[in-house]
Amino acid sequence: MPTTIGIGFGIGELKSYSMKTRRDFISKMALGTVAAGLSLPACNEDKAAANVPAEGQIPLAISTWPFGTRANEEAWKILSEGGKALDAVEQGVRVIEADPSNQSVGYGGLPDRDGHVTLDACIMDSTGNCGSVAALEHIKHPISVARRVMERTPHVILVGEGALDFALTEGFPKENLLTPEAKARWEKWVKTAEYKPRVNAELHDTIGMLAIDKDGNISGACTTSGMAFKMHGRVGDSPIIGAGLYVDNEVGGAAATGLGEEVLKSLSTFLVVELMRNGATPQQACEQALDRIIKRNGGKADFQVGLIAVNKAGVAGGAGIQAGFSYALYQNGENSVHKAKNLV
Ligand code: ASP
């Protein structure tokens, strides 16, 4: 049975908000006007604009992009039976990793410019433990290798051949991950070999996932084949703790998708969690972290970054720099896609 945890603003705050700018509101919130204990929307206008979920509910699962609904579905099987958030996020994203029709995650992912499918993934649990693999080839489920790194080694990150050796030692099968469809797209790309990431153009699209279980514990997972046709050896944000994913069980969690280089430069998910620690709602924290990226780019950001976040109370949020980012949220027995608010 899902638990409702109300957290929101005083009614006066909500009424007066409509007359103010979002920035005024955010700075006001930073002054500490959050009133816990009310089952009110975290931010009424944001809800209207971006279909932001109204109130805290656990358990929950949230994933980047509409394909996240299938990951959520799998995660929910675990969460609804009282299982752990860590198992939920691992099993959830494995569904997408195994899907050859998804060309931005796992098996079937588009290769690098030399034709190698190289995968990045990380996982983080409610105790702050984490594990990661980067530039891993031939293994269909990098998220499970990342979990083994977390649970069975004294390290956090294994890369390239070392990660592959470890995976094979752990009994993961060595497989060809380059499907005929992905190979055909790469062969077409090679003719011009122009590397230019395009906004929401399916050349990228990580699955980042967060779950809160019935005990209120938070975990996250993030897995991707990275930017299509990247340089061989390129590692993005997705396997880097604090960039592609961050969880702090006292506060909440965040996950990222989009142009990894930009996420790396500002450690966006760590920032989102720290903003929430200082009183921002998940929605506000995502928007503020994206604002930071936009500002660093002189106000002109012609690329996409999408962020999702949840706080300890089970309130979710998400935002994208550009229009077109959406996320899937399974909460209160309902699995639905939410169009994220965009900042430019
Ligand atoms: N963040 C991923 C990367 O840069 C790609 C994406 O999510 O679109 O590798």
CSV table of N, CA and C in Angstrom, one decimal, residues 61 105 137 194 232:
chain,number,residue,atom,x,y,z
A,61,ALA,N,8.9,4.9,-8.5
A,61,ALA,CA,10.0,4.7,-9.5
A,61,ALA,C,9.9,5.8,-10.5
A,105,VAL,N,21.0,2.6,-25.3
A,105,VAL,CA,21.3,1.9,-24.1
A,105,VAL,C,21.6,0.4,-24.4
A,137,GLU,N,32.8,-3.1,-23.0
A,137,GLU,CA,32.4,-3.7,-24.3
A,137,GLU,C,31.9,-5.1,-24.0
A,194,GLU,N,30.5,13.0,-39.6
A,194,GLU,CA,30.3,14.3,-38.9
A,194,GLU,C,29.8,14.1,-37.5
A,232,HIS,N,36.5,6.8,-29.7
A,232,HIS,CA,36.7,5.6,-28.9
A,232,HIS,C,37.4,6.0,-27.6
